[in-house]
Amino acid sequence: MIAHSEYDFLRRFLKSRSGLILGDEKQYLLESRLEPVLQKMKVPDMSRLVALLRDGPAPAGLADAVVEAMTTNESLFFRDKNPFDLLSTHILPELLQKRAPMHTLRIWCAAASTGQEPYSIAMLLKENERLLGGRRVEIIGTDLSSDVLARCEEGLYNQFEVQRGLPVHYLLRYFTQVGDQWRIAPEIRSMVRFSRLNLLQPFSHLGTFDIVFCRNVLIYFDSATKSDILARIAGVTAKDGYLLLGGAETVLGLTADFVAGNRRGFYVPRAAASAMALAAK
Amino acid sequence: MEPSGNAAMKTFLVVDDSALVRKIARRMLESWAFDVDEAEDGQRALERCSRSMPDGILLDWNMPQVTGLEFLEKLRGQTDGTAPKVVFCTSMNDMGHIARALSSGADEYIMKPFDEDILREKLEEVGLLEKSET
Ligand SMILES: C[S@@+](CC[C@H](N)C(=O)[O-])C[C@H]1O[C@@H](n2cnc3c(N)ncnc32)[C@H](O)[C@@H]1O
């Protein structure tokens, strides 16, 4: 069993590196997730790991490996369905009215994980191609973990993954079979660009987005971290843009920069909401 | 939960020649309050449907006598036969079979082995279950 002081160190380490908050009694989770890291990096035990991280010299990649091992990467296609229904029936039509035909729609998946979310968006846009009327679209998927980004780039999913949330006609239309795996079609793959990004670090260089998906990642952070990230997301969201969070996430009590949209399930920058209220007077 | 036999309960027919698969599927479906019936091949399934059309059908492909695909084609040719939502559930796990199933009128397709999450999500997809959040 890991010593109390070592557990404490690792908790602080993880919070500062990725924002992850580990509860008081997660020693078992920590040890089972870090066991493979010890093996791979040839570190004899947890005490040695802590010593290396605290006092060095830590081998290259050790800190990242520890952080990545502790992230939860579960994802599925069209997760929760509602955000994607909203996107095609409400957000896209509204956005297209507001944007000039030459405007490139920019969408950001701020926790892309293994790619199901950005690819779901891309497939949905493909299905709504007529609605888009030839407009250019840019989807950017970012994540902290280089392992999941490698999977995104590869675009290869197993039989379980392509059955979780993915309607079968999408499978037929947008995947090809490679042995017992399924590969996302090049036309969908090429709609998404991936890069590595830690949400704790600055991201204003990404530019301004019309739609931001930041789903099922804030849940792992404490309120201060959530507030900070949400405020900075507001900084890269178009004044009349959209923010979509996970089913258990909210902006309430965390930031005044976003308010609930005119449908359940998405948020809009506060400035846009008050401008609309004024216009309605 | 509603008492069994309640008229408001949705009915489900599980068509598979494996008693084990029928048992597993029945257990999952009953836990979502479906009224479940079983048939071990396509011929018997057609007989069941001619008595009363279920709301949903879980359909294996390879079965003695009448196969899943033959059953589906006959079903969709009948009056009322377009009503049930049909979800194939088979180990024919390739594009060709999926495409044929869909063009013959299947609503969804499950590749075996499957689990409870997959079945529930496919039933949500065809509208037989309410959407749940993950
Ligand atoms: C549960 S997945 C969510 C995937 C997808 N958005 C969804 O809703 O299905 C959470 C992802 O957040 C990533 N993550 C965790 N902390 C992060 C951070 N500080 N910056 C960027 N990504 C982070 C993890 O690597 C993981 O891939």
Tab-separated table of N, CA, C and O in Angstrom, chain A residues 237-277:
chain	number	residue	atom	x	y	z
A	237	THR	N	-14.573	31.797	-27.887
A	237	THR	CA	-15.882	31.498	-28.487
A	237	THR	C	-16.421	32.768	-29.141
A	237	THR	O	-16.392	33.839	-28.521
A	238	ALA	N	-16.883	32.661	-30.364
A	238	ALA	CA	-17.466	33.821	-31.050
A	238	ALA	C	-18.575	34.410	-30.173
A	238	ALA	O	-19.245	33.675	-29.448
A	239	LYS	N	-18.769	35.722	-30.261
A	239	LYS	CA	-19.762	36.386	-29.397
A	239	LYS	C	-21.147	35.779	-29.553
A	239	LYS	O	-21.942	35.761	-28.626
A	240	ASP	N	-21.432	35.266	-30.759
A	240	ASP	CA	-22.726	34.609	-30.967
A	240	ASP	C	-22.527	33.115	-31.204
A	240	ASP	O	-23.251	32.487	-31.962
A	241	GLY	N	-21.518	32.559	-30.537
A	241	GLY	CA	-21.207	31.138	-30.694
A	241	GLY	C	-21.931	30.266	-29.669
A	241	GLY	O	-22.862	30.723	-28.990
A	242	TYR	N	-21.482	29.009	-29.568
A	242	TYR	CA	-22.184	28.017	-28.752
A	242	TYR	C	-21.196	27.164	-27.974
A	242	TYR	O	-20.137	26.825	-28.474
A	243	LEU	N	-21.598	26.794	-26.765
A	243	LEU	CA	-20.791	25.887	-25.939
A	243	LEU	C	-21.640	24.691	-25.533
A	243	LEU	O	-22.754	24.841	-25.047
A	244	LEU	N	-21.089	23.498	-25.743
A	244	LEU	CA	-21.793	22.283	-25.327
A	244	LEU	C	-20.956	21.537	-24.301
A	244	LEU	O	-19.783	21.253	-24.546
A	245	LEU	N	-21.583	21.235	-23.170
A	245	LEU	CA	-20.904	20.521	-22.087
A	245	LEU	C	-21.471	19.107	-21.965
A	245	LEU	O	-22.456	18.763	-22.619
A	246	GLY	N	-20.848	18.301	-21.091
A	246	GLY	CA	-21.347	16.954	-20.840
A	246	GLY	C	-22.632	16.979	-20.028
A	246	GLY	O	-22.991	18.004	-19.440
A	247	GLY	N	-23.300	15.829	-19.980
A	247	GLY	CA	-24.592	15.742	-19.313
A	247	GLY	C	-24.554	16.113	-17.834
A	247	GLY	O	-25.535	16.606	-17.288
A	248	ALA	N	-23.411	15.911	-17.177
A	248	ALA	CA	-23.320	16.197	-15.745
A	248	ALA	C	-22.587	17.507	-15.483
A	248	ALA	O	-22.187	17.775	-14.367
A	249	GLU	N	-22.403	18.310	-16.532
A	249	GLU	CA	-21.624	19.544	-16.380
A	249	GLU	C	-22.490	20.778	-16.605
A	249	GLU	O	-23.493	20.720	-17.310
A	250	THR	N	-22.072	21.892	-16.007
A	250	THR	CA	-22.832	23.127	-16.129
A	250	THR	C	-21.896	24.329	-16.028
A	250	THR	O	-20.748	24.179	-15.610
A	251	VAL	N	-22.381	25.508	-16.387
A	251	VAL	CA	-21.613	26.733	-16.157
A	251	VAL	C	-22.100	27.425	-14.884
A	251	VAL	O	-21.455	28.332	-14.375
A	252	LEU	N	-23.244	26.960	-14.387
A	252	LEU	CA	-23.886	27.613	-13.244
A	252	LEU	C	-22.964	27.701	-12.047
A	252	LEU	O	-22.422	26.695	-11.603
A	253	GLY	N	-22.792	28.896	-11.518
A	253	GLY	CA	-21.957	29.071	-10.342
A	253	GLY	C	-20.473	29.036	-10.649
A	253	GLY	O	-19.650	29.113	-9.742
A	254	LEU	N	-20.116	28.880	-11.933
A	254	LEU	CA	-18.700	28.768	-12.278
A	254	LEU	C	-18.199	29.940	-13.113
A	254	LEU	O	-17.045	30.330	-13.014
A	255	THR	N	-19.068	30.468	-13.955
A	255	THR	CA	-18.673	31.602	-14.778
A	255	THR	C	-19.907	32.418	-15.128
A	255	THR	O	-21.011	31.877	-15.242
A	256	ALA	N	-19.699	33.729	-15.280
A	256	ALA	CA	-20.792	34.591	-15.724
A	256	ALA	C	-20.666	34.846	-17.224
A	256	ALA	O	-21.469	35.554	-17.811
A	257	ASP	N	-19.658	34.251	-17.842
A	257	ASP	CA	-19.413	34.518	-19.255
A	257	ASP	C	-20.345	33.748	-20.183
A	257	ASP	O	-20.532	34.120	-21.332
A	258	PHE	N	-20.905	32.656	-19.684
A	258	PHE	CA	-21.864	31.885	-20.475
A	258	PHE	C	-23.202	31.830	-19.750
A	258	PHE	O	-23.244	31.790	-18.515
A	259	VAL	N	-24.274	31.807	-20.524
A	259	VAL	CA	-25.597	31.592	-19.936
A	259	VAL	C	-26.316	30.515	-20.751
A	259	VAL	O	-25.897	30.191	-21.868
A	260	ALA	N	-27.380	29.968	-20.180
A	260	ALA	CA	-28.114	28.909	-20.865
A	260	ALA	C	-28.642	29.409	-22.211
A	260	ALA	O	-29.072	30.562	-22.329
A	261	GLY	N	-28.589	28.563	-23.218
A	261	GLY	CA	-29.116	28.918	-24.536
A	261	GLY	C	-30.634	28.856	-24.543
A	261	GLY	O	-31.261	28.568	-23.519
A	262	ASN	N	-31.229	29.088	-25.708
A	262	ASN	CA	-32.692	29.085	-25.779
A	262	ASN	C	-33.280	27.679	-25.940
A	262	ASN	O	-34.455	27.505	-26.207
A	263	ARG	N	-32.449	26.684	-25.810
A	263	ARG	CA	-32.882	25.286	-25.754
A	263	ARG	C	-32.068	24.617	-24.658
A	263	ARG	O	-30.933	25.013	-24.406
A	264	ARG	N	-32.601	23.560	-24.061
A	264	ARG	CA	-31.840	22.846	-23.061
A	264	ARG	C	-30.654	22.142	-23.726
A	264	ARG	O	-30.810	21.531	-24.765
A	265	GLY	N	-29.473	22.263	-23.129
A	265	GLY	CA	-28.356	21.467	-23.626
A	265	GLY	C	-27.196	22.252	-24.201
A	265	GLY	O	-26.198	21.668	-24.585
A	266	PHE	N	-27.319	23.578	-24.314
A	266	PHE	CA	-26.145	24.330	-24.743
A	266	PHE	C	-26.123	25.700	-24.090
A	266	PHE	O	-27.109	26.151	-23.518
A	267	TYR	N	-24.966	26.339	-24.150
A	267	TYR	CA	-24.768	27.651	-23.534
A	267	TYR	C	-24.291	28.642	-24.583
A	267	TYR	O	-23.722	28.237	-25.598
A	268	VAL	N	-24.547	29.905	-24.325
A	268	VAL	CA	-24.081	30.949	-25.239
A	268	VAL	C	-23.368	32.028	-24.424
A	268	VAL	O	-23.638	32.183	-23.231
A	269	PRO	N	-22.457	32.764	-25.064
A	269	PRO	CA	-21.791	33.849	-24.340
A	269	PRO	C	-22.826	34.849	-23.834
A	269	PRO	O	-23.818	35.115	-24.515
A	270	ARG	N	-22.583	35.406	-22.665
A	270	ARG	CA	-23.561	36.281	-22.033
A	270	ARG	C	-23.857	37.503	-22.899
A	270	ARG	O	-24.990	37.942	-23.015
A	271	ALA	N	-22.817	38.051	-23.528
A	271	ALA	CA	-22.991	39.245	-24.353
A	271	ALA	C	-24.058	39.022	-25.421
A	271	ALA	O	-24.926	39.861	-25.637
A	272	ALA	N	-23.996	37.835	-26.064
A	272	ALA	CA	-24.956	37.537	-27.131
A	272	ALA	C	-26.357	37.460	-26.557
A	272	ALA	O	-27.324	37.959	-27.143
A	273	ALA	N	-26.465	36.837	-25.376
A	273	ALA	CA	-27.785	36.680	-24.775
A	273	ALA	C	-28.407	38.044	-24.474
A	273	ALA	O	-29.577	38.278	-24.750
A	274	SER	N	-27.603	38.995	-23.936
A	274	SER	CA	-28.206	40.289	-23.611
A	274	SER	C	-28.508	41.087	-24.876
A	274	SER	O	-29.495	41.808	-24.925
A	275	ALA	N	-27.680	40.919	-25.924
A	275	ALA	CA	-27.965	41.606	-27.183
A	275	ALA	C	-29.288	41.125	-27.758
A	275	ALA	O	-30.109	41.909	-28.243
A	276	MET	N	-29.533	39.805	-27.651
A	276	MET	CA	-30.777	39.250	-28.180
A	276	MET	C	-31.974	39.742	-27.379
A	276	MET	O	-33.014	40.059	-27.939
A	277	ALA	N	-31.784	39.834	-26.064
A	277	ALA	CA	-32.870	40.319	-25.218
A	277	ALA	C	-33.202	41.770	-25.584
A	277	ALA	O	-34.378	42.154	-25.672
